[in-house]
Amino acid sequence: MGRFFGTQTPQSVRQVHVNMPWTMVPKYLDVIREERFHLELGFTGEDLDRLDWKALDGTVALLKSWGCRLTLHGPFWELCAGSCDALIRQVSLLRWHQMFDVAARVQPIQIVCHTGYDPRHHREQRGAWIQRALALWEPLVNRAQRQNVRLCLENVWEEDPSLHEEIFSRLDSPVFGFCLDVGHQHAFSRTSLREWLEVLSGHLMEVHLHDNDGTRDAHLPVGMGTIDFAYLFETLMRKGRRPLLTVEPHTREHLLKTLVNLDKVLPGTWVV
């Protein structure tokens, strides 16, 4: 029995990926080996600038030898796909191309990125914002196709699913899809989880799982806020959707609580 979970390992640990910053992986290698966590490896811009490629190759080889499935999360601070500033778009594109360089070595299932859209700043230029963003995403989607990796756009500040819906309708590709962050939806969206699922379930490739009370992005353990996770999984099952699931704990205790509570609501037949 693994030391990390004590006497009983939650069943859901086999059904989810655990988000972990790349710089923290060496510290937790023993735990990862012991529990065989599937991982979402998160990279910042600074991580990409100072990346030790030999260390990356060696660590990834170890993880895969232990049976760990891998996904990637790209940098997001200050990046904006549809920025009106060409230099910000240039930096954003550079960072995401760097993630595809990492993906060429890691061979992950998929890469998650944020759009950078913030309605507080971009609402009045939404059409132009989307047009600029599409020009940036198109070469990345083409690269995803060449590398046989999926690219997922996550919701953050978006108040409703219409922005993602328009992007996916205008740049249609089987490797380009949606990552639903239910914590962000609950804290920042003005529309219901039901509407997000109705509009975007056909594009859904991944779900990020954490909880809050609807007032801020608290990243609480699943079951410790007010998100209706039972409804989430019931709806996905009814629609025949089995997106990859990723938990985003900020502490060891939050990870344990999340997995224990997921055991109560995640269907035992859930297979990605």
PDB file of C-alpha atoms in Angstrom:
ATOM      1  CA  MET A   1       0.000   0.000   0.000  1.00  0.00           C
ATOM      2  CA  GLY A   2       1.333   3.443  -0.951  1.00  0.00           C
ATOM      3  CA  ARG A   3       2.640   5.709   1.790  1.00  0.00           C
ATOM      4  CA  PHE A   4       1.097   8.795   0.206  1.00  0.00           C
ATOM      5  CA  PHE A   5      -2.518   7.707   0.721  1.00  0.00           C
ATOM      6  CA  GLY A   6      -2.031   5.630   3.851  1.00  0.00           C
ATOM      7  CA  THR A   7      -4.262   2.593   4.211  1.00  0.00           C
ATOM      8  CA  GLN A   8      -6.564   3.056   1.226  1.00  0.00           C
ATOM      9  CA  THR A   9      -5.814   4.497  -2.204  1.00  0.00           C
ATOM     10  CA  PRO A  10      -8.817   6.262  -3.810  1.00  0.00           C
ATOM     11  CA  GLN A  11     -10.024   4.500  -6.944  1.00  0.00           C
ATOM     12  CA  SER A  12     -10.231   7.794  -8.841  1.00  0.00           C
ATOM     13  CA  VAL A  13      -6.437   8.152  -8.819  1.00  0.00           C
ATOM     14  CA  ARG A  14      -6.389   5.805 -11.807  1.00  0.00           C
ATOM     15  CA  GLN A  15      -8.962   7.893 -13.683  1.00  0.00           C
ATOM     16  CA  VAL A  16      -7.468  11.386 -13.470  1.00  0.00           C
ATOM     17  CA  HIS A  17      -4.341  13.363 -14.227  1.00  0.00           C
ATOM     18  CA  VAL A  18      -2.772  15.449 -11.466  1.00  0.00           C
ATOM     19  CA  ASN A  19      -1.570  18.924 -12.398  1.00  0.00           C
ATOM     20  CA  MET A  20       2.020  19.449 -11.286  1.00  0.00           C
ATOM     21  CA  PRO A  21       4.412  22.294 -12.108  1.00  0.00           C
ATOM     22  CA  TRP A  22       7.409  20.968 -14.009  1.00  0.00           C
ATOM     23  CA  THR A  23       9.821  22.363 -11.421  1.00  0.00           C
ATOM     24  CA  MET A  24       8.133  20.318  -8.669  1.00  0.00           C
ATOM     25  CA  VAL A  25       8.381  16.957 -10.427  1.00  0.00           C
ATOM     26  CA  PRO A  26      11.891  16.063  -9.135  1.00  0.00           C
ATOM     27  CA  LYS A  27      10.731  16.610  -5.544  1.00  0.00           C
ATOM     28  CA  TYR A  28       7.845  14.174  -5.952  1.00  0.00           C
ATOM     29  CA  LEU A  29       9.408  11.480  -8.135  1.00  0.00           C
ATOM     30  CA  ASP A  30       9.328   8.913  -5.317  1.00  0.00           C
ATOM     31  CA  VAL A  31       5.631   9.556  -4.708  1.00  0.00           C
ATOM     32  CA  ILE A  32       4.862   9.461  -8.430  1.00  0.00           C
ATOM     33  CA  ARG A  33       6.665   6.132  -8.776  1.00  0.00           C
ATOM     34  CA  GLU A  34       4.835   4.746  -5.757  1.00  0.00           C
ATOM     35  CA  GLU A  35       1.326   5.859  -6.740  1.00  0.00           C
ATOM     36  CA  ARG A  36       1.736   5.898 -10.542  1.00  0.00           C
ATOM     37  CA  PHE A  37       0.032   9.277 -10.905  1.00  0.00           C
ATOM     38  CA  HIS A  38      -0.947  10.351 -14.395  1.00  0.00           C
ATOM     39  CA  LEU A  39       0.332  13.925 -14.738  1.00  0.00           C
ATOM     40  CA  GLU A  40      -0.404  17.235 -16.361  1.00  0.00           C
ATOM     41  CA  LEU A  41       3.015  18.896 -16.497  1.00  0.00           C
ATOM     42  CA  GLY A  42       2.706  22.674 -16.180  1.00  0.00           C
ATOM     43  CA  PHE A  43       5.316  25.023 -17.661  1.00  0.00           C
ATOM     44  CA  THR A  44       5.843  28.756 -17.148  1.00  0.00           C
ATOM     45  CA  GLY A  45       7.655  30.990 -19.600  1.00  0.00           C
ATOM     46  CA  GLU A  46      10.669  30.970 -17.297  1.00  0.00           C
ATOM     47  CA  ASP A  47      10.618  27.157 -17.236  1.00  0.00           C
ATOM     48  CA  LEU A  48      10.760  27.102 -21.022  1.00  0.00           C
ATOM     49  CA  ASP A  49      13.642  29.583 -21.178  1.00  0.00           C
ATOM     50  CA  ARG A  50      15.840  27.573 -18.812  1.00  0.00           C
ATOM     51  CA  LEU A  51      14.664  24.069 -19.716  1.00  0.00           C
ATOM     52  CA  ASP A  52      17.268  21.313 -19.431  1.00  0.00           C
ATOM     53  CA  TRP A  53      16.346  19.120 -22.389  1.00  0.00           C
ATOM     54  CA  LYS A  54      18.420  16.184 -21.202  1.00  0.00           C
ATOM     55  CA  ALA A  55      16.680  16.284 -17.815  1.00  0.00           C
ATOM     56  CA  LEU A  56      13.309  16.504 -19.562  1.00  0.00           C
ATOM     57  CA  ASP A  57      14.056  13.442 -21.688  1.00  0.00           C
ATOM     58  CA  GLY A  58      15.281  11.451 -18.703  1.00  0.00           C
ATOM     59  CA  THR A  59      12.363  12.365 -16.461  1.00  0.00           C
ATOM     60  CA  VAL A  60       9.777  11.653 -19.135  1.00  0.00           C
ATOM     61  CA  ALA A  61      11.368   8.271 -19.842  1.00  0.00           C
ATOM     62  CA  LEU A  62      11.102   7.434 -16.135  1.00  0.00           C
ATOM     63  CA  LEU A  63       7.479   8.545 -15.913  1.00  0.00           C
ATOM     64  CA  LYS A  64       6.478   6.531 -18.940  1.00  0.00           C
ATOM     65  CA  SER A  65       8.324   3.459 -17.658  1.00  0.00           C
ATOM     66  CA  TRP A  66       6.069   3.663 -14.580  1.00  0.00           C
ATOM     67  CA  GLY A  67       2.942   3.756 -16.742  1.00  0.00           C
ATOM     68  CA  CYS A  68       2.202   7.447 -16.195  1.00  0.00           C
ATOM     69  CA  ARG A  69       0.087   9.083 -18.901  1.00  0.00           C
ATOM     70  CA  LEU A  70       1.137  12.669 -19.629  1.00  0.00           C
ATOM     71  CA  THR A  71      -0.474  15.908 -20.734  1.00  0.00           C
ATOM     72  CA  LEU A  72       0.991  19.427 -20.829  1.00  0.00           C
ATOM     73  CA  HIS A  73      -0.239  22.838 -19.668  1.00  0.00           C
ATOM     74  CA  GLY A  74       1.337  25.823 -21.361  1.00  0.00           C
ATOM     75  CA  PRO A  75       2.276  29.175 -19.818  1.00  0.00           C
ATOM     76  CA  PHE A  76      -0.515  31.723 -19.551  1.00  0.00           C
ATOM     77  CA  TRP A  77       0.514  34.756 -17.481  1.00  0.00           C
ATOM     78  CA  GLU A  78       0.388  37.912 -19.654  1.00  0.00           C
ATOM     79  CA  LEU A  79      -0.223  35.901 -22.851  1.00  0.00           C
ATOM     80  CA  CYS A  80      -3.132  36.872 -25.084  1.00  0.00           C
ATOM     81  CA  ALA A  81      -3.949  35.302 -28.440  1.00  0.00           C
ATOM     82  CA  GLY A  82      -6.033  38.235 -29.669  1.00  0.00           C
ATOM     83  CA  SER A  83      -4.116  41.142 -28.167  1.00  0.00           C
ATOM     84  CA  CYS A  84      -4.234  44.396 -30.122  1.00  0.00           C
ATOM     85  CA  ASP A  85      -0.475  44.670 -29.516  1.00  0.00           C
ATOM     86  CA  ALA A  86       1.408  42.715 -32.176  1.00  0.00           C
ATOM     87  CA  LEU A  87       4.403  42.168 -29.898  1.00  0.00           C
ATOM     88  CA  ILE A  88       2.237  40.521 -27.232  1.00  0.00           C
ATOM     89  CA  ARG A  89       0.779  38.240 -29.909  1.00  0.00           C
ATOM     90  CA  GLN A  90       4.324  37.483 -31.060  1.00  0.00           C
ATOM     91  CA  VAL A  91       5.427  36.501 -27.547  1.00  0.00           C
ATOM     92  CA  SER A  92       2.256  34.444 -27.065  1.00  0.00           C
ATOM     93  CA  LEU A  93       2.892  32.550 -30.293  1.00  0.00           C
ATOM     94  CA  LEU A  94       6.536  31.994 -29.339  1.00  0.00           C
ATOM     95  CA  ARG A  95       5.595  30.534 -25.954  1.00  0.00           C
ATOM     96  CA  TRP A  96       3.042  28.175 -27.469  1.00  0.00           C
ATOM     97  CA  HIS A  97       5.470  27.051 -30.171  1.00  0.00           C
ATOM     98  CA  GLN A  98       7.939  26.353 -27.363  1.00  0.00           C
ATOM     99  CA  MET A  99       5.288  24.107 -25.812  1.00  0.00           C
ATOM    100  CA  PHE A 100       5.053  22.195 -29.060  1.00  0.00           C
ATOM    101  CA  ASP A 101       8.842  21.794 -28.951  1.00  0.00           C
ATOM    102  CA  VAL A 102       8.388  20.235 -25.506  1.00  0.00           C
ATOM    103  CA  ALA A 103       5.532  18.103 -26.818  1.00  0.00           C
ATOM    104  CA  ALA A 104       7.778  16.746 -29.569  1.00  0.00           C
ATOM    105  CA  ARG A 105       9.940  15.205 -26.822  1.00  0.00           C
ATOM    106  CA  VAL A 106       7.221  14.310 -24.298  1.00  0.00           C
ATOM    107  CA  GLN A 107       4.639  12.946 -26.764  1.00  0.00           C
ATOM    108  CA  PRO A 108       1.701  13.925 -24.505  1.00  0.00           C
ATOM    109  CA  ILE A 109      -1.938  13.164 -25.131  1.00  0.00           C
ATOM    110  CA  GLN A 110      -2.744  16.865 -25.392  1.00  0.00           C
ATOM    111  CA  ILE A 111      -1.664  20.417 -24.568  1.00  0.00           C
ATOM    112  CA  VAL A 112      -3.844  22.906 -22.676  1.00  0.00           C
ATOM    113  CA  CYS A 113      -3.581  26.671 -23.232  1.00  0.00           C
ATOM    114  CA  HIS A 114      -5.597  29.706 -22.135  1.00  0.00           C
ATOM    115  CA  THR A 115      -7.062  32.140 -24.656  1.00  0.00           C
ATOM    116  CA  GLY A 116      -6.077  35.276 -22.742  1.00  0.00           C
ATOM    117  CA  TYR A 117      -9.502  36.796 -23.405  1.00  0.00           C
ATOM    118  CA  ASP A 118     -10.788  39.067 -20.627  1.00  0.00           C
ATOM    119  CA  PRO A 119     -14.217  40.636 -21.189  1.00  0.00           C
ATOM    120  CA  ARG A 120     -13.341  43.518 -18.884  1.00  0.00           C
ATOM    121  CA  HIS A 121     -10.785  44.662 -21.450  1.00  0.00           C
ATOM    122  CA  HIS A 122     -11.730  42.994 -24.731  1.00  0.00           C
ATOM    123  CA  ARG A 123     -15.540  43.041 -24.833  1.00  0.00           C
ATOM    124  CA  GLU A 124     -15.802  46.110 -27.064  1.00  0.00           C
ATOM    125  CA  GLN A 125     -13.340  44.686 -29.597  1.00  0.00           C
ATOM    126  CA  ARG A 126     -14.521  41.070 -29.440  1.00  0.00           C
ATOM    127  CA  GLY A 127     -14.828  40.557 -33.207  1.00  0.00           C
ATOM    128  CA  ALA A 128     -11.380  41.972 -33.926  1.00  0.00           C
ATOM    129  CA  TRP A 129      -9.966  40.032 -30.964  1.00  0.00           C
ATOM    130  CA  ILE A 130     -11.263  36.750 -32.386  1.00  0.00           C
ATOM    131  CA  GLN A 131      -9.928  37.572 -35.850  1.00  0.00           C
ATOM    132  CA  ARG A 132      -6.439  38.220 -34.467  1.00  0.00           C
ATOM    133  CA  ALA A 133      -6.602  35.118 -32.271  1.00  0.00           C
ATOM    134  CA  LEU A 134      -7.591  32.879 -35.189  1.00  0.00           C
ATOM    135  CA  ALA A 135      -4.547  34.061 -37.138  1.00  0.00           C
ATOM    136  CA  LEU A 136      -2.419  32.970 -34.175  1.00  0.00           C
ATOM    137  CA  TRP A 137      -4.154  29.648 -33.468  1.00  0.00           C
ATOM    138  CA  GLU A 138      -4.208  28.449 -37.087  1.00  0.00           C
ATOM    139  CA  PRO A 139      -0.459  27.668 -37.355  1.00  0.00           C
ATOM    140  CA  LEU A 140      -0.588  26.041 -33.919  1.00  0.00           C
ATOM    141  CA  VAL A 141      -3.470  23.795 -34.951  1.00  0.00           C
ATOM    142  CA  ASN A 142      -1.551  22.891 -38.104  1.00  0.00           C
ATOM    143  CA  ARG A 143       1.444  22.002 -35.965  1.00  0.00           C
ATOM    144  CA  ALA A 144      -0.756  19.945 -33.636  1.00  0.00           C
ATOM    145  CA  GLN A 145      -1.945  17.959 -36.637  1.00  0.00           C
ATOM    146  CA  ARG A 146       1.626  17.346 -37.810  1.00  0.00           C
ATOM    147  CA  GLN A 147       2.714  16.247 -34.325  1.00  0.00           C
ATOM    148  CA  ASN A 148      -0.418  14.171 -33.714  1.00  0.00           C
ATOM    149  CA  VAL A 149      -1.209  15.917 -30.432  1.00  0.00           C
ATOM    150  CA  ARG A 150      -4.442  17.599 -29.388  1.00  0.00           C
ATOM    151  CA  LEU A 151      -4.596  21.302 -28.492  1.00  0.00           C
ATOM    152  CA  CYS A 152      -7.208  22.365 -25.926  1.00  0.00           C
ATOM    153  CA  LEU A 153      -8.364  25.903 -25.152  1.00  0.00           C
ATOM    154  CA  GLU A 154      -9.376  26.393 -21.523  1.00  0.00           C
ATOM    155  CA  ASN A 155     -11.967  28.843 -20.218  1.00  0.00           C
ATOM    156  CA  VAL A 156     -10.889  31.359 -17.583  1.00  0.00           C
ATOM    157  CA  TRP A 157     -12.531  34.800 -17.569  1.00  0.00           C
ATOM    158  CA  GLU A 158     -14.995  34.083 -20.388  1.00  0.00           C
ATOM    159  CA  GLU A 159     -18.544  34.814 -19.203  1.00  0.00           C
ATOM    160  CA  ASP A 160     -20.255  32.400 -21.586  1.00  0.00           C
ATOM    161  CA  PRO A 161     -19.267  29.703 -24.105  1.00  0.00           C
ATOM    162  CA  SER A 162     -19.801  31.804 -27.238  1.00  0.00           C
ATOM    163  CA  LEU A 163     -16.152  32.831 -27.709  1.00  0.00           C
ATOM    164  CA  HIS A 164     -14.915  29.239 -27.688  1.00  0.00           C
ATOM    165  CA  GLU A 165     -17.851  28.170 -29.842  1.00  0.00           C
ATOM    166  CA  GLU A 166     -16.976  30.723 -32.516  1.00  0.00           C
ATOM    167  CA  ILE A 167     -13.275  29.852 -32.462  1.00  0.00           C
ATOM    168  CA  PHE A 168     -13.973  26.121 -32.877  1.00  0.00           C
ATOM    169  CA  SER A 169     -16.567  26.697 -35.614  1.00  0.00           C
ATOM    170  CA  ARG A 170     -14.182  28.867 -37.625  1.00  0.00           C
ATOM    171  CA  LEU A 171     -11.095  26.711 -37.055  1.00  0.00           C
ATOM    172  CA  ASP A 172     -12.498  23.203 -37.228  1.00  0.00           C
ATOM    173  CA  SER A 173     -10.042  20.369 -36.584  1.00  0.00           C
ATOM    174  CA  PRO A 174     -10.224  17.008 -34.787  1.00  0.00           C
ATOM    175  CA  VAL A 175      -7.092  17.965 -32.825  1.00  0.00           C
ATOM    176  CA  PHE A 176      -8.481  21.321 -31.624  1.00  0.00           C
ATOM    177  CA  GLY A 177     -10.943  21.317 -28.749  1.00  0.00           C
ATOM    178  CA  PHE A 178     -12.174  22.568 -25.412  1.00  0.00           C
ATOM    179  CA  CYS A 179     -10.883  22.189 -21.860  1.00  0.00           C
ATOM    180  CA  LEU A 180     -13.696  22.966 -19.423  1.00  0.00           C
ATOM    181  CA  ASP A 181     -12.392  24.340 -16.148  1.00  0.00           C
ATOM    182  CA  VAL A 182     -15.409  23.965 -13.871  1.00  0.00           C
ATOM    183  CA  GLY A 183     -13.822  26.092 -11.150  1.00  0.00           C
ATOM    184  CA  HIS A 184     -13.332  29.010 -13.541  1.00  0.00           C
ATOM    185  CA  GLN A 185     -16.834  28.547 -14.950  1.00  0.00           C
ATOM    186  CA  HIS A 186     -18.336  28.621 -11.454  1.00  0.00           C
ATOM    187  CA  ALA A 187     -16.364  31.665 -10.288  1.00  0.00           C
ATOM    188  CA  PHE A 188     -16.272  33.861 -13.393  1.00  0.00           C
ATOM    189  CA  SER A 189     -19.009  32.851 -15.839  1.00  0.00           C
ATOM    190  CA  ARG A 190     -22.410  34.521 -16.031  1.00  0.00           C
ATOM    191  CA  THR A 191     -23.956  31.414 -17.586  1.00  0.00           C
ATOM    192  CA  SER A 192     -24.717  28.026 -16.085  1.00  0.00           C
ATOM    193  CA  LEU A 193     -22.664  24.855 -16.253  1.00  0.00           C
ATOM    194  CA  ARG A 194     -25.607  23.344 -18.131  1.00  0.00           C
ATOM    195  CA  GLU A 195     -25.248  25.925 -20.917  1.00  0.00           C
ATOM    196  CA  TRP A 196     -21.489  25.414 -21.204  1.00  0.00           C
ATOM    197  CA  LEU A 197     -22.026  21.666 -21.531  1.00  0.00           C
ATOM    198  CA  GLU A 198     -24.877  22.047 -24.024  1.00  0.00           C
ATOM    199  CA  VAL A 199     -22.920  24.387 -26.286  1.00  0.00           C
ATOM    200  CA  LEU A 200     -19.422  22.894 -26.118  1.00  0.00           C
ATOM    201  CA  SER A 201     -19.747  19.213 -25.190  1.00  0.00           C
ATOM    202  CA  GLY A 202     -19.138  18.270 -28.824  1.00  0.00           C
ATOM    203  CA  HIS A 203     -15.705  19.911 -28.622  1.00  0.00           C
ATOM    204  CA  LEU A 204     -14.889  18.730 -25.097  1.00  0.00           C
ATOM    205  CA  MET A 205     -11.510  17.020 -24.681  1.00  0.00           C
ATOM    206  CA  GLU A 206     -10.620  17.722 -21.049  1.00  0.00           C
ATOM    207  CA  VAL A 207     -12.151  18.870 -17.752  1.00  0.00           C
ATOM    208  CA  HIS A 208     -10.225  20.579 -14.946  1.00  0.00           C
ATOM    209  CA  LEU A 209     -11.605  19.688 -11.523  1.00  0.00           C
ATOM    210  CA  HIS A 210     -11.431  21.954  -8.463  1.00  0.00           C
ATOM    211  CA  ASP A 211     -14.054  23.686  -6.345  1.00  0.00           C
ATOM    212  CA  ASN A 212     -15.083  27.101  -4.989  1.00  0.00           C
ATOM    213  CA  ASP A 213     -18.129  28.915  -3.604  1.00  0.00           C
ATOM    214  CA  GLY A 214     -18.756  30.974  -6.737  1.00  0.00           C
ATOM    215  CA  THR A 215     -17.108  34.158  -5.460  1.00  0.00           C
ATOM    216  CA  ARG A 216     -13.467  33.519  -6.384  1.00  0.00           C
ATOM    217  CA  ASP A 217     -11.137  30.949  -7.947  1.00  0.00           C
ATOM    218  CA  ALA A 218     -10.211  29.324  -4.629  1.00  0.00           C
ATOM    219  CA  HIS A 219      -8.982  25.963  -6.002  1.00  0.00           C
ATOM    220  CA  LEU A 220     -10.620  24.062  -3.155  1.00  0.00           C
ATOM    221  CA  PRO A 221     -10.792  20.270  -3.138  1.00  0.00           C
ATOM    222  CA  VAL A 222     -13.687  18.756  -5.063  1.00  0.00           C
ATOM    223  CA  GLY A 223     -16.703  18.647  -2.747  1.00  0.00           C
ATOM    224  CA  MET A 224     -15.581  21.547  -0.542  1.00  0.00           C
ATOM    225  CA  GLY A 225     -17.388  24.269  -2.508  1.00  0.00           C
ATOM    226  CA  THR A 226     -20.732  24.569  -4.293  1.00  0.00           C
ATOM    227  CA  ILE A 227     -20.052  23.061  -7.736  1.00  0.00           C
ATOM    228  CA  ASP A 228     -22.478  20.254  -8.638  1.00  0.00           C
ATOM    229  CA  PHE A 229     -20.032  17.542  -9.684  1.00  0.00           C
ATOM    230  CA  ALA A 230     -22.725  14.853  -9.651  1.00  0.00           C
ATOM    231  CA  TYR A 231     -24.598  16.845 -12.315  1.00  0.00           C
ATOM    232  CA  LEU A 232     -21.388  17.296 -14.300  1.00  0.00           C
ATOM    233  CA  PHE A 233     -20.661  13.590 -14.531  1.00  0.00           C
ATOM    234  CA  GLU A 234     -24.303  12.589 -15.022  1.00  0.00           C
ATOM    235  CA  THR A 235     -24.532  14.993 -17.964  1.00  0.00           C
ATOM    236  CA  LEU A 236     -21.286  13.806 -19.521  1.00  0.00           C
ATOM    237  CA  MET A 237     -22.370  10.174 -19.172  1.00  0.00           C
ATOM    238  CA  ARG A 238     -25.757  10.953 -20.729  1.00  0.00           C
ATOM    239  CA  LYS A 239     -24.075  12.680 -23.669  1.00  0.00           C
ATOM    240  CA  GLY A 240     -21.605   9.833 -24.112  1.00  0.00           C
ATOM    241  CA  ARG A 241     -18.646  12.121 -23.453  1.00  0.00           C
ATOM    242  CA  ARG A 242     -15.538  10.858 -21.653  1.00  0.00           C
ATOM    243  CA  PRO A 243     -13.081  13.772 -21.588  1.00  0.00           C
ATOM    244  CA  LEU A 244      -9.735  13.449 -19.896  1.00  0.00           C
ATOM    245  CA  LEU A 245     -10.001  14.579 -16.258  1.00  0.00           C
ATOM    246  CA  THR A 246      -7.354  16.668 -14.499  1.00  0.00           C
ATOM    247  CA  VAL A 247      -7.363  17.667 -10.835  1.00  0.00           C
ATOM    248  CA  GLU A 248      -5.615  20.873  -9.791  1.00  0.00           C
ATOM    249  CA  PRO A 249      -4.772  20.651  -6.078  1.00  0.00           C
ATOM    250  CA  HIS A 250      -2.558  23.225  -4.386  1.00  0.00           C
ATOM    251  CA  THR A 251      -1.568  20.993  -1.457  1.00  0.00           C
ATOM    252  CA  ARG A 252      -1.137  17.301  -0.670  1.00  0.00           C
ATOM    253  CA  GLU A 253      -4.187  17.457   1.606  1.00  0.00           C
ATOM    254  CA  HIS A 254      -6.285  19.006  -1.168  1.00  0.00           C
ATOM    255  CA  LEU A 255      -5.257  16.222  -3.545  1.00  0.00           C
ATOM    256  CA  LEU A 256      -6.267  13.545  -1.071  1.00  0.00           C
ATOM    257  CA  LYS A 257      -9.632  15.198  -0.322  1.00  0.00           C
ATOM    258  CA  THR A 258     -10.319  15.690  -4.016  1.00  0.00           C
ATOM    259  CA  LEU A 259      -9.678  12.045  -4.865  1.00  0.00           C
ATOM    260  CA  VAL A 260     -11.665  10.737  -1.889  1.00  0.00           C
ATOM    261  CA  ASN A 261     -14.623  12.942  -2.846  1.00  0.00           C
ATOM    262  CA  LEU A 262     -14.335  12.050  -6.528  1.00  0.00           C
ATOM    263  CA  ASP A 263     -14.797   8.416  -5.542  1.00  0.00           C
ATOM    264  CA  LYS A 264     -18.299   9.411  -4.377  1.00  0.00           C
ATOM    265  CA  VAL A 265     -19.420  11.019  -7.656  1.00  0.00           C
ATOM    266  CA  LEU A 266     -17.237   9.668 -10.473  1.00  0.00           C
ATOM    267  CA  PRO A 267     -18.890   6.714 -12.221  1.00  0.00           C
ATOM    268  CA  GLY A 268     -16.925   3.519 -11.736  1.00  0.00           C
ATOM    269  CA  THR A 269     -17.269   2.821 -15.456  1.00  0.00           C
ATOM    270  CA  TRP A 270     -15.480   6.063 -16.368  1.00  0.00           C
ATOM    271  CA  VAL A 271     -12.719   5.189 -18.803  1.00  0.00           C
ATOM    272  CA  VAL A 272     -10.886   7.750 -20.913  1.00  0.00           C
TER     273      VAL A 272
END
